[in-house]
Amino acid sequence: MDLLEGLNAAQREAVTSTEGYVRVIAGAGSGKTRALSHRFAFLVDELGILPGNILCVTFTNKSAGEMRQRIRRLLGDCDTGYINTFHGFCVSILQEDGHALQYPKNFLVLDNADIDAMLQLIYEERGLTLRDMSFSSARDMIEMQKLFQKPEYYLDLIALPHDALRQKYESAQGVSDIIFYGYLCQQKKCFGLDYNDLLKFSLYLFEQHGDIRLKWQQRLEYIMIDEFQDIDSIQYDLMRVLCGYHGNLFVVGDPDQTIYTWRGANVKYLLEFDKVFPGTKTILMMDNYRSTPEILAAANSLIDKNLLRMKKELRPVLPGGAPVLCRFADSPEAEAQWMADQMERLHGEGVPFREMAVLYRAHHVSRAVEEELLRREIPYTIYSGVQFFMRREVKDALSYLRMVADRDDLAFRRILNLPKRNLGRRRMAFLEQYAQDKACSLYEALCDSLEDPLFKGTGAQDFVALIERFSPGCEQRPVSELLSALLDESGYEAMLRTEGSQERLDNLAELKQSVYAYETTCGEESRLTDYLAHVALFTNADADTQADRVRMMTVHAAKGLEFPHVFLCGMNEGIFPSRKVRTRQEMEEERRLAFVALTRAQRGLYLSQAGGHLFDASPRYPSRFVLDIDDGLLLFSPPPRQELIEESRAYIKAREKRLLDRQPADFFAAGQRVRHPLFGMGTVLEADPEKGAHLVQFDSMPTPRTISLRAKLTPC
């Protein structure tokens, strides 16, 4: 097979530029995934590089799976080396070499459900309630602490014994510190690592153990990274370490699709790549194979209004199509009616509903659309809510596997009484106290207490017997076989049948199928511990893409996807762009997000906004992102009132004046001493990027003050 056949000149250059540092600026729909997969195959088939010596990093597990499939089709081989997310690759590093940090090979990768289970324990132990802090806010706080406030936290997690961490937790006073150190304490107890830890631990491992670092550097002869515009500082540091021996680094990205700066992404790593790595070869891939010229003209016109960007323009390859339609409706209901009209028209012309997608900036915008689709009986599905691997029955089944493999406390708590074994709160409280007193796991506490009168007449004996029967040799059994047997002999599946929960049974059937598929594609890495690490990192779109339904999702969720017809609704000031935008930098990111939305469309693009009033009773104005598109590139039906356009532009101009011009460097760290021109000396308690302000405790005041960046604080 000729791996270069069918590639354009830029794609061929990307595939065959194998040595040194290569940067590809790839516009939306330019075939970058095709180029990446063909480059991997070219390295293997033409240059003779072993797949196990190639690292290809993608940003989602879905993308990684698609990449593996493409490469297998090209090579006809199941061996695809390291095609992972950053987090997935770090799991491989730590499974192989985490022992150098005194972490076991079968450490736990924690997901949100695991973290919430830990938080529940902390809240109960310290008398906290959701009024003090919701679980969602607590997870965000923990992440911010790890990233910014306490970036050296991992040293405590690695070096401190559990007792020392527990002492920090018990002596903590404020709600944030109680939760944070309680969480570290829980992590230490079960050797659990969250996504932040995977990266931090891997970097620390390389810093402390030069032999391990050199081993991985030598192994990874070629490194390729997709979506490089979304890389953050920790991922960047890890990447620089990994390519430090062979110096073969290939990165692909689009500065105009940087939409994750709020979670640490920094586009400068892509824009300044050639300055950091002298001799970099830069390749531009601007031919767009996805969208019609009409759609691309609108998208190019929109993004050109950003000032902080690399000037470039997508070039259409497809022939001309329908104009981009735009509707300024009088109300959200009228907007939804117009969208439904267009959908029914398209469907009458033979377009399946599954080829239509509704995108929006925020979930609340979908309400009126959903109501109208329901009224007209237009089928739809929302890409949100509970993901497949987060569903209750799937989490239960995986917890049974985890008990057999690790006997960890989180899994124990989840399934001890599923199905009912008369092991409720009172007996769990007894086990909790016993485990704490004896410094042992909950499972060990149960084993030690089987003869206690408290556990007579319960299913404790049967539960222990089940785990003891399946644990020996579990790594040698196929995971699919192990899972089926566990669900059967535990009585869990029978419980669901008794409940008549067909949907939940179907989900278990899907889980079994996914396990079997994993086994058939992973070869030697299909042991139970490997599978559990894989599942903990896996995210699922959770939708049947073949069902004939209109798909509805946020623009962020649509990143990396494409649809024949896209309806982008809620194009109002205060919605898109969000009312939360306070800086010019954030506004440019919002415009990039709008650009991403427009470039999801292949054949038809429909933009709409609703008149009336927002939640705060302020009038709705059309979004600047619609007005940014040059005249003649949108077809309005009917044409908007000129008065509305003038009022909107005046509103946008006034709002533009209020935008701050700030960089992350403008913020002081917590603990920094500063001087205010009027209030005098004070200490920064925290920075709030969303508000564009610092919380400062001034020496002259009994209570802290929130000080906007407009007031210039000077460091002391």
XYZ file of C-alpha atoms in Angstrom:
716
model
C 0.000 0.000 0.000
C 1.294 3.447 -0.987
C 0.987 5.448 2.227
C 1.382 8.757 0.347
C -1.360 8.107 -2.168
C -4.276 10.509 -1.889
C -2.417 13.014 0.308
C -2.051 16.635 -0.728
C 1.366 18.319 -0.864
C 1.252 19.647 2.728
C 0.071 16.303 4.120
C 2.848 14.478 2.222
C 5.420 16.873 3.616
C 4.117 16.288 7.152
C 4.228 12.501 6.719
C 7.738 12.375 5.258
C 9.357 14.998 7.549
C 10.376 12.402 10.099
C 13.510 13.818 11.751
C 14.016 16.714 14.127
C 11.425 19.238 15.271
C 8.363 19.688 13.073
C 5.408 22.026 13.679
C 2.233 21.639 11.624
C -0.305 24.464 11.704
C -3.419 22.584 10.647
C -6.685 24.431 10.099
C -10.089 22.949 10.911
C -11.040 20.138 8.531
C -7.586 20.019 6.913
C -7.039 16.285 7.454
C -4.592 16.399 10.367
C -5.783 13.064 11.791
C -5.203 11.511 8.374
C -1.695 13.009 8.276
C -0.878 11.787 11.803
C -2.045 8.227 11.164
C -0.222 8.041 7.825
C 2.941 9.413 9.449
C 2.806 6.705 12.129
C 2.331 4.064 9.442
C 5.137 5.591 7.356
C 7.551 5.395 10.299
C 6.696 1.727 10.819
C 6.305 0.500 7.242
C 8.823 2.612 5.351
C 11.474 3.411 7.977
C 11.214 0.176 9.956
C 10.595 1.841 13.333
C 9.049 -0.446 15.945
C 5.544 0.712 17.045
C 6.638 0.409 20.684
C 9.219 3.159 20.039
C 6.614 5.691 18.900
C 4.491 7.864 21.182
C 1.413 9.526 19.709
C -0.456 11.777 22.158
C -4.084 12.762 21.604
C -6.305 14.763 23.949
C -9.244 12.373 24.291
C -9.565 8.630 24.563
C -12.046 8.759 21.695
C -9.409 10.366 19.452
C -6.838 7.793 20.565
C -9.235 4.963 19.674
C -9.943 6.445 16.235
C -6.208 6.848 15.627
C -5.553 3.183 16.492
C -8.285 2.062 14.104
C -6.883 4.156 11.251
C -3.360 2.852 11.810
C -4.528 -0.768 11.967
C -6.297 -0.314 8.630
C -3.101 1.087 7.121
C -0.711 -1.476 8.583
C -2.934 -4.502 9.007
C -1.382 -4.988 12.441
C -2.804 -4.708 15.947
C 0.408 -3.311 17.443
C -0.024 0.448 17.651
C 2.631 1.336 20.241
C 1.833 4.153 22.625
C -1.240 5.946 21.283
C -2.569 7.615 24.400
C -3.728 10.724 26.116
C -1.073 12.328 28.313
C -2.807 10.826 31.338
C -3.056 7.393 29.768
C 0.629 7.412 28.901
C 1.524 8.462 32.445
C -0.390 5.434 33.717
C 1.964 3.281 31.596
C 5.005 5.057 33.067
C 3.853 4.647 36.655
C 2.709 1.051 36.226
C 6.192 0.206 34.978
C 8.316 2.391 37.262
C 6.096 3.767 40.026
C 7.789 1.345 42.429
C 10.657 3.856 42.581
C 8.198 6.164 44.387
C 6.989 3.305 46.620
C 3.719 3.072 44.732
C 2.353 -0.350 43.748
C 1.812 -1.379 40.161
C -1.920 -1.644 40.782
C -2.405 1.896 42.110
C -5.900 3.308 41.638
C -6.718 5.912 39.009
C -9.440 8.013 40.621
C -12.410 9.342 38.721
C -15.018 11.849 39.925
C -17.179 9.170 41.525
C -14.199 7.945 43.552
C -13.351 11.495 44.602
C -16.956 12.124 45.650
C -16.894 8.947 47.743
C -13.782 10.258 49.506
C -15.390 13.644 50.017
C -18.428 11.976 51.581
C -16.182 10.358 54.168
C -14.397 13.632 54.932
C -17.663 15.549 55.278
C -19.136 12.947 57.632
C -15.971 12.794 59.730
C -15.569 16.561 60.099
C -19.220 17.537 60.213
C -19.234 19.409 56.920
C -22.308 19.808 54.730
C -22.941 20.753 51.115
C -23.682 24.255 52.386
C -20.014 24.543 53.330
C -18.974 23.464 49.823
C -20.622 21.332 47.148
C -18.781 18.248 45.905
C -18.378 19.869 42.497
C -16.850 23.004 44.048
C -14.664 20.839 46.277
C -13.286 18.954 43.255
C -12.551 22.255 41.517
C -10.928 23.631 44.667
C -8.711 20.557 45.019
C -7.618 20.902 41.385
C -6.839 24.609 41.799
C -4.882 23.903 44.990
C -2.840 21.260 43.205
C -2.216 23.397 40.151
C -1.632 26.822 41.676
C -1.884 27.298 45.453
C 0.007 24.174 46.578
C 1.872 22.919 43.493
C 4.359 20.977 45.662
C 1.571 18.933 47.273
C 2.756 15.742 45.578
C 5.882 15.743 47.762
C 3.655 15.276 50.810
C 1.721 12.556 49.025
C 4.906 10.696 48.097
C 7.166 11.295 51.087
C 4.914 11.648 54.134
C 3.637 8.520 55.906
C -0.107 8.199 56.233
C -0.033 9.138 59.933
C 1.754 12.424 59.196
C -0.778 13.296 56.481
C -3.613 12.422 58.831
C -2.148 14.780 61.428
C -2.135 17.601 58.865
C -5.759 16.778 58.094
C -6.874 16.642 61.725
C -5.148 19.940 62.562
C -6.592 21.756 59.501
C -9.082 24.512 60.333
C -10.568 26.194 57.269
C -13.055 24.297 55.083
C -10.711 24.274 52.070
C -7.749 22.960 54.071
C -9.867 20.325 55.798
C -11.125 19.032 52.460
C -7.752 19.273 50.728
C -5.701 17.455 53.370
C -8.531 15.002 54.013
C -8.452 14.174 50.319
C -4.654 13.693 50.321
C -5.051 11.469 53.358
C -7.662 9.328 51.596
C -5.465 9.176 48.479
C -2.460 7.981 50.471
C -4.517 5.299 52.175
C -5.586 3.567 48.957
C -2.663 4.588 46.692
C -5.100 6.541 44.562
C -3.978 9.056 41.941
C -6.150 11.571 40.114
C -5.408 13.072 36.710
C -3.230 15.872 38.131
C -1.183 13.371 40.109
C -0.438 11.188 37.082
C 1.446 14.024 35.380
C 3.107 15.363 38.532
C 4.253 11.931 39.672
C 5.685 11.094 36.245
C 7.661 14.330 36.092
C 8.936 13.873 39.640
C 9.928 10.294 38.825
C 12.029 11.531 35.894
C 13.570 14.329 37.970
C 14.635 11.996 40.774
C 15.660 8.939 38.776
C 17.914 9.704 35.840
C 18.156 6.051 34.848
C 14.383 5.736 34.501
C 14.202 9.025 32.593
C 16.910 7.890 30.159
C 15.173 4.542 29.636
C 11.955 6.251 28.498
C 13.819 8.858 26.446
C 15.715 6.147 24.593
C 12.580 4.062 24.098
C 10.559 6.899 22.525
C 12.422 7.492 19.270
C 9.575 9.495 17.717
C 7.005 11.610 19.525
C 3.858 13.076 17.937
C 1.395 15.349 19.751
C -2.039 16.300 18.427
C -4.049 19.402 19.461
C -0.857 21.082 20.616
C -2.654 24.411 21.066
C -4.380 22.867 24.114
C -1.224 21.762 25.923
C -0.629 23.073 29.454
C 2.601 23.780 31.319
C 2.891 20.368 33.030
C 2.228 18.489 29.786
C 4.740 20.759 28.045
C 7.401 20.023 30.661
C 6.773 16.290 30.323
C 6.996 16.507 26.546
C 10.332 18.372 26.718
C 11.765 15.708 29.004
C 10.615 12.824 26.813
C 12.102 14.182 23.581
C 15.404 15.096 25.266
C 17.400 12.168 23.841
C 16.417 11.628 20.202
C 15.144 15.143 19.498
C 12.325 13.937 17.228
C 9.184 15.875 18.074
C 6.224 16.418 15.740
C 3.386 18.687 16.909
C 0.068 19.549 15.243
C -2.282 22.320 16.254
C -4.426 25.280 15.286
C -4.027 28.518 17.257
C -7.549 29.522 16.189
C -8.995 26.547 18.096
C -7.467 27.315 21.490
C -10.523 27.126 23.745
C -9.171 25.682 26.989
C -7.050 28.449 28.494
C -9.400 28.364 31.501
C -7.968 24.973 32.404
C -4.337 25.886 31.791
C -3.872 25.545 28.011
C -1.366 28.024 26.604
C -1.196 28.635 22.858
C 2.277 30.216 23.188
C 3.765 26.718 23.256
C 2.574 26.282 19.671
C 3.242 29.841 18.484
C 6.747 30.001 19.996
C 7.697 26.407 19.238
C 10.306 27.434 16.678
C 11.966 29.802 19.163
C 12.315 27.077 21.805
C 13.479 24.473 19.300
C 15.794 26.137 16.748
C 15.735 24.550 13.324
C 12.025 23.757 13.548
C 10.329 22.999 10.248
C 6.868 24.603 9.990
C 4.225 23.179 7.637
C 0.883 24.886 6.926
C -2.158 22.698 6.203
C -4.917 25.083 5.173
C -6.904 23.089 2.597
C -10.299 22.383 4.176
C -12.038 19.144 3.131
C -14.984 19.486 5.520
C -17.009 22.601 4.775
C -18.455 24.422 1.794
C -16.880 27.738 0.618
C -19.870 29.630 2.049
C -19.334 28.221 5.549
C -15.577 28.792 5.419
C -15.988 32.382 4.225
C -18.138 33.141 7.292
C -15.706 31.374 9.643
C -12.657 33.107 8.157
C -14.369 36.479 8.412
C -15.246 35.889 12.059
C -11.842 34.751 13.295
C -10.048 37.496 11.403
C -11.463 39.945 13.970
C -9.138 38.473 16.623
C -5.986 40.546 17.014
C -3.785 38.031 18.862
C -3.471 35.335 16.203
C -1.343 33.952 13.425
C -2.815 35.378 10.224
C -4.029 32.543 8.002
C -7.110 31.535 6.061
C -8.797 28.208 5.414
C -9.058 27.307 1.712
C -12.157 25.404 0.543
C -11.739 22.237 -1.504
C -15.434 21.350 -1.749
C -17.716 22.941 -4.375
C -20.142 25.737 -3.494
C -23.239 24.997 -1.448
C -26.112 26.681 0.342
C -25.708 30.137 1.917
C -25.266 30.473 5.681
C -28.750 31.236 7.033
C -29.264 33.615 9.940
C -32.412 34.403 11.919
C -33.030 37.199 14.428
C -36.147 35.868 16.159
C -38.422 37.806 18.514
C -38.216 35.269 21.351
C -36.540 31.972 22.311
C -39.748 30.198 21.341
C -39.781 31.823 17.900
C -36.095 30.949 17.497
C -36.845 27.306 18.303
C -39.774 27.271 15.869
C -37.557 28.553 13.062
C -34.937 25.889 13.788
C -37.591 23.150 13.841
C -38.985 24.481 10.542
C -35.560 24.155 8.944
C -35.091 20.643 10.352
C -38.452 19.482 8.996
C -37.607 21.017 5.624
C -34.253 19.226 5.501
C -35.814 15.957 6.620
C -38.453 16.313 3.894
C -35.588 16.659 1.404
C -34.168 13.323 2.539
C -31.677 14.478 5.197
C -31.695 12.099 8.222
C -32.144 13.743 11.633
C -28.797 12.245 12.775
C -27.050 14.525 10.260
C -28.296 17.602 12.148
C -26.686 19.012 15.284
C -27.764 21.812 17.606
C -24.852 23.570 19.303
C -25.036 26.094 22.116
C -22.717 27.923 24.492
C -24.545 26.884 27.655
C -26.994 24.096 28.477
C -29.829 26.389 29.536
C -30.153 27.670 25.964
C -31.496 24.283 24.877
C -34.755 24.503 26.857
C -36.927 26.174 24.237
C -35.426 24.040 21.469
C -36.132 20.820 23.377
C -39.713 21.835 24.041
C -40.311 22.598 20.369
C -38.716 19.348 19.196
C -40.847 17.411 21.670
C -43.980 19.211 20.524
C -43.270 18.358 16.893
C -42.067 14.829 17.734
C -38.662 15.436 16.189
C -36.350 12.859 17.833
C -33.249 14.181 19.553
C -30.537 13.190 22.011
C -28.501 15.399 24.316
C -24.770 14.763 24.560
C -24.491 15.454 28.232
C -25.440 13.971 31.526
C -24.085 10.724 32.821
C -21.394 9.122 30.693
C -21.483 5.396 30.130
C -18.680 4.461 32.515
C -20.161 6.715 35.185
C -23.552 4.981 35.217
C -24.476 3.324 38.480
C -24.604 -0.276 37.297
C -21.344 0.074 35.341
C -19.566 1.575 38.361
C -20.929 -1.274 40.503
C -19.642 -3.919 38.091
C -16.213 -2.301 37.887
C -16.085 -2.099 41.679
C -16.484 -5.882 41.827
C -13.465 -6.183 39.545
C -11.546 -3.722 41.692
C -12.350 -5.696 44.837
C -10.968 -8.847 43.297
C -7.839 -7.024 42.078
C -7.097 -4.549 44.877
C -9.663 -4.898 47.668
C -9.658 -1.102 47.928
C -11.908 0.741 50.355
C -13.788 2.757 47.759
C -14.915 -0.319 45.854
C -15.708 -2.078 49.153
C -18.042 0.690 50.301
C -19.826 0.700 46.976
C -20.689 -2.978 46.609
C -20.643 -4.457 50.107
C -24.430 -4.251 50.269
C -25.152 -4.664 46.530
C -27.145 -6.840 46.366
C -28.562 -6.494 49.892
C -26.527 -8.440 52.460
C -27.872 -6.812 55.622
C -24.654 -4.799 55.859
C -25.955 -1.291 56.290
C -24.776 1.881 58.007
C -24.422 0.498 61.545
C -22.175 -2.361 60.488
C -20.242 -0.139 58.084
C -19.612 2.336 60.914
C -18.242 -0.543 63.010
C -15.880 -1.540 60.191
C -14.770 2.072 59.681
C -13.822 2.409 63.328
C -12.098 -0.984 63.382
C -10.072 -0.156 60.252
C -9.001 3.159 61.720
C -7.999 1.636 65.054
C -6.084 -1.259 63.471
C -4.705 0.769 60.515
C -6.046 -1.771 58.050
C -8.379 -1.851 55.052
C -12.147 -2.190 55.397
C -12.002 -5.620 53.770
C -9.423 -6.775 56.310
C -11.645 -5.372 59.072
C -14.550 -7.421 57.748
C -12.445 -10.592 57.545
C -11.307 -10.112 61.143
C -14.883 -9.505 62.326
C -16.731 -12.380 60.686
C -17.205 -14.155 64.039
C -18.441 -11.014 65.786
C -22.110 -11.356 66.791
C -22.801 -8.113 64.899
C -22.291 -9.923 61.585
C -24.353 -13.020 62.366
C -27.322 -13.314 60.048
C -25.682 -11.174 57.346
C -24.164 -11.970 53.989
C -20.651 -11.064 55.181
C -19.387 -14.661 55.002
C -20.689 -15.082 51.456
C -19.155 -11.789 50.349
C -15.715 -12.677 51.700
C -15.972 -16.162 50.215
C -16.799 -14.625 46.823
C -13.768 -12.324 46.865
C -11.446 -15.040 48.134
C -12.665 -17.423 45.451
C -12.045 -15.013 42.587
C -8.894 -13.188 43.727
C -6.327 -15.989 43.249
C -5.331 -16.137 39.629
C -7.531 -13.188 38.606
C -4.684 -11.739 36.535
C -4.514 -14.935 34.482
C -8.236 -15.104 33.649
C -9.788 -13.154 30.751
C -11.439 -10.058 32.172
C -14.637 -10.742 30.203
C -14.955 -14.202 31.746
C -14.140 -12.866 35.223
C -16.716 -10.088 34.973
C -19.529 -12.361 33.804
C -18.847 -14.865 36.575
C -18.676 -12.163 39.269
C -21.948 -10.543 38.211
C -23.610 -13.950 38.167
C -22.293 -15.453 41.406
C -22.605 -12.229 43.409
C -26.294 -12.068 42.574
C -25.923 -8.554 41.166
C -27.338 -9.357 37.746
C -30.200 -11.308 39.304
C -30.987 -8.249 41.453
C -31.373 -6.107 38.320
C -33.618 -8.729 36.693
C -35.794 -8.784 39.798
C -36.039 -4.992 39.632
C -36.998 -5.198 35.982
C -34.220 -2.757 35.076
C -33.827 -3.645 31.407
C -31.912 -0.473 30.577
C -29.401 -1.226 33.332
C -29.073 -4.820 32.144
C -28.476 -3.527 28.621
C -25.713 -1.294 29.948
C -24.067 -4.289 31.629
C -24.292 -6.188 28.350
C -22.619 -3.248 26.613
C -19.913 -3.232 29.288
C -19.210 -6.931 28.722
C -18.985 -6.289 24.983
C -16.549 -3.416 25.537
C -14.370 -5.632 27.751
C -14.276 -8.296 25.046
C -13.354 -5.687 22.425
C -10.578 -4.434 24.708
C -9.179 -7.957 25.096
C -9.111 -8.591 21.361
C -7.165 -5.400 20.597
C -4.726 -5.130 23.484
C -2.941 -8.472 23.323
C -0.614 -8.914 26.298
C -1.860 -5.761 28.025
C -5.301 -7.239 28.669
C -4.811 -8.253 32.287
C -7.264 -7.121 34.925
C -5.027 -4.335 36.306
C -4.388 -3.048 32.771
C -8.105 -3.004 32.025
C -8.998 -1.180 35.244
C -6.425 1.534 34.512
C -7.804 1.822 30.978
C -11.397 2.161 32.144
C -10.594 4.785 34.773
C -9.262 7.063 32.041
C -11.948 6.292 29.480
C -14.691 8.739 28.558
C -17.577 7.865 26.353
C -19.738 10.103 24.191
C -22.643 8.064 25.465
C -24.842 8.225 22.434
C -25.957 6.021 19.633
C -24.625 7.911 16.657
C -26.533 5.623 14.290
C -29.945 6.392 15.759
C -31.900 8.881 13.646
C -31.942 11.691 16.174
C -30.943 15.339 16.141
C -27.842 15.686 18.294
C -27.670 18.503 20.855
C -24.530 19.542 22.700
C -22.388 22.433 23.905
C -19.783 23.853 21.554
C -17.034 22.535 23.853
C -18.469 19.016 23.520
C -18.506 19.385 19.722
C -14.747 20.042 19.499
C -13.220 17.493 17.130
C -16.603 16.478 15.647
C -18.308 17.354 12.367
C -21.918 17.317 11.184
C -23.560 17.828 7.778
C -25.909 20.510 9.184
C -25.213 22.651 12.251
C -27.682 24.884 14.079
C -25.858 27.341 16.339
C -28.469 28.933 18.581
C -28.442 31.474 21.402
C -26.184 33.880 19.496
C -26.842 36.714 21.913
C -24.606 39.042 23.877
C -24.384 37.664 27.421
C -24.892 34.117 26.144
C -22.342 33.793 23.346
C -20.088 35.574 24.217
C -20.717 34.680 27.828
C -21.558 37.394 30.320
C -18.655 36.031 32.412
C -16.098 37.419 29.944
C -14.182 40.262 31.602
C -10.965 40.604 29.602
C -9.959 41.122 25.998
C -8.064 37.834 26.127
C -11.187 35.987 27.271
C -13.239 37.659 24.526
C -10.788 36.444 21.911
C -11.112 32.932 23.333
C -14.904 33.206 23.046
C -14.485 34.199 19.397
C -12.225 31.171 18.854
C -14.951 29.045 20.403
C -17.471 30.502 17.951
C -15.021 29.732 15.136
C -14.862 26.116 16.324
C -18.669 25.996 16.264
C -18.934 27.323 12.701
C -16.274 24.945 11.381
C -18.161 21.860 12.645
C -20.610 22.326 9.738
C -20.085 20.484 6.456
C -22.980 21.434 4.148
C -25.379 23.669 6.052
C -24.925 26.293 8.770
C -27.790 28.035 10.590
C -27.205 30.876 13.069
C -29.953 32.221 15.305
C -30.617 34.547 18.211
C -33.663 35.420 20.252
C -35.045 38.809 21.214
C -36.721 39.578 24.515
C -34.849 39.737 27.821
C -32.148 37.782 29.687
C -32.511 36.359 33.213
C -31.495 39.681 34.736
C -34.212 41.514 32.746
C -31.639 43.168 30.482
C -32.563 43.253 26.778
C -31.218 40.594 24.436
C -28.911 41.878 21.707
C -27.510 39.895 18.778
C -24.050 38.512 19.365
C -21.034 40.455 18.137
C -19.896 37.195 16.571
C -22.764 37.390 14.081
C -22.115 41.079 13.470
C -18.372 40.325 13.044
C -19.122 38.357 9.871
C -18.776 40.597 6.827
C -21.868 41.795 4.984
C -23.021 39.533 2.202
C -21.759 36.299 3.804
C -24.999 35.655 5.719
C -28.515 35.294 4.341
C -31.041 36.775 6.797
C -34.668 35.712 6.753
C -36.151 38.241 7.185
C -33.539 41.064 7.181
C -33.075 42.466 10.698
C -34.290 45.925 11.642
C -31.558 48.526 11.177
C -32.458 50.040 14.553
C -31.688 46.710 16.234
C -28.285 46.519 14.532
C -27.414 50.061 15.609
C -28.562 49.480 19.203
C -26.569 46.250 19.331
C -23.384 47.847 18.042
C -23.716 50.663 20.606
C -24.190 48.107 23.411
C -21.208 46.050 22.223
C -19.012 49.158 22.002
C -19.899 50.144 25.566
C -19.205 46.624 26.830
C -15.921 46.507 24.936
C -14.714 49.574 26.845
C -15.256 47.756 30.145
C -13.070 44.805 29.192
C -9.803 44.549 31.075
C -6.516 43.880 29.365
C -4.770 41.431 31.634
C -2.495 38.467 31.581
C -2.078 35.672 34.152
C 1.081 37.416 35.251
C -1.073 40.265 36.550
C -2.214 38.144 39.480
C -0.391 37.922 42.787
C 0.000 34.603 44.565
C -1.735 33.946 47.877
C 0.431 35.228 50.714
C 2.013 38.014 48.642
C 2.353 41.349 50.509
C 0.987 44.286 48.506
C 0.321 48.009 48.861
C -2.944 49.758 47.936
C -2.799 53.511 47.133
C -5.432 54.249 49.791
C -5.747 51.217 52.078
C -2.011 50.717 52.534
C -0.296 47.390 53.252
C -2.080 44.044 53.024
C -1.754 40.335 52.271
C -3.295 38.645 49.224
C -5.595 35.828 50.361
C -6.556 34.615 46.893
C -6.836 35.647 43.247
C -10.130 35.373 41.372
C -9.514 35.318 37.584
C -13.231 35.161 36.873
C -13.885 38.446 38.696
C -10.553 39.949 37.708
C -9.799 40.727 41.349
C -7.773 39.859 44.446
C -9.102 39.165 47.927
C -6.830 41.179 50.236
C -6.627 41.384 54.001
C -5.367 44.917 54.700
C -3.461 45.589 57.921
C -5.695 48.573 58.648
C -8.994 46.660 58.313
C -10.657 43.923 60.346
C -12.149 42.186 57.289
C -10.757 41.473 53.784
C -11.658 43.426 50.642
C -12.130 42.326 47.038
C -9.940 44.623 44.947
C -10.366 44.850 41.166
C -7.353 44.832 38.865
C -8.348 48.373 37.947
C -6.799 49.426 41.255
C -3.084 48.949 40.857
C -1.659 46.954 43.734
C 2.112 47.143 44.053
C 4.176 44.258 45.424
C 6.179 44.715 48.618
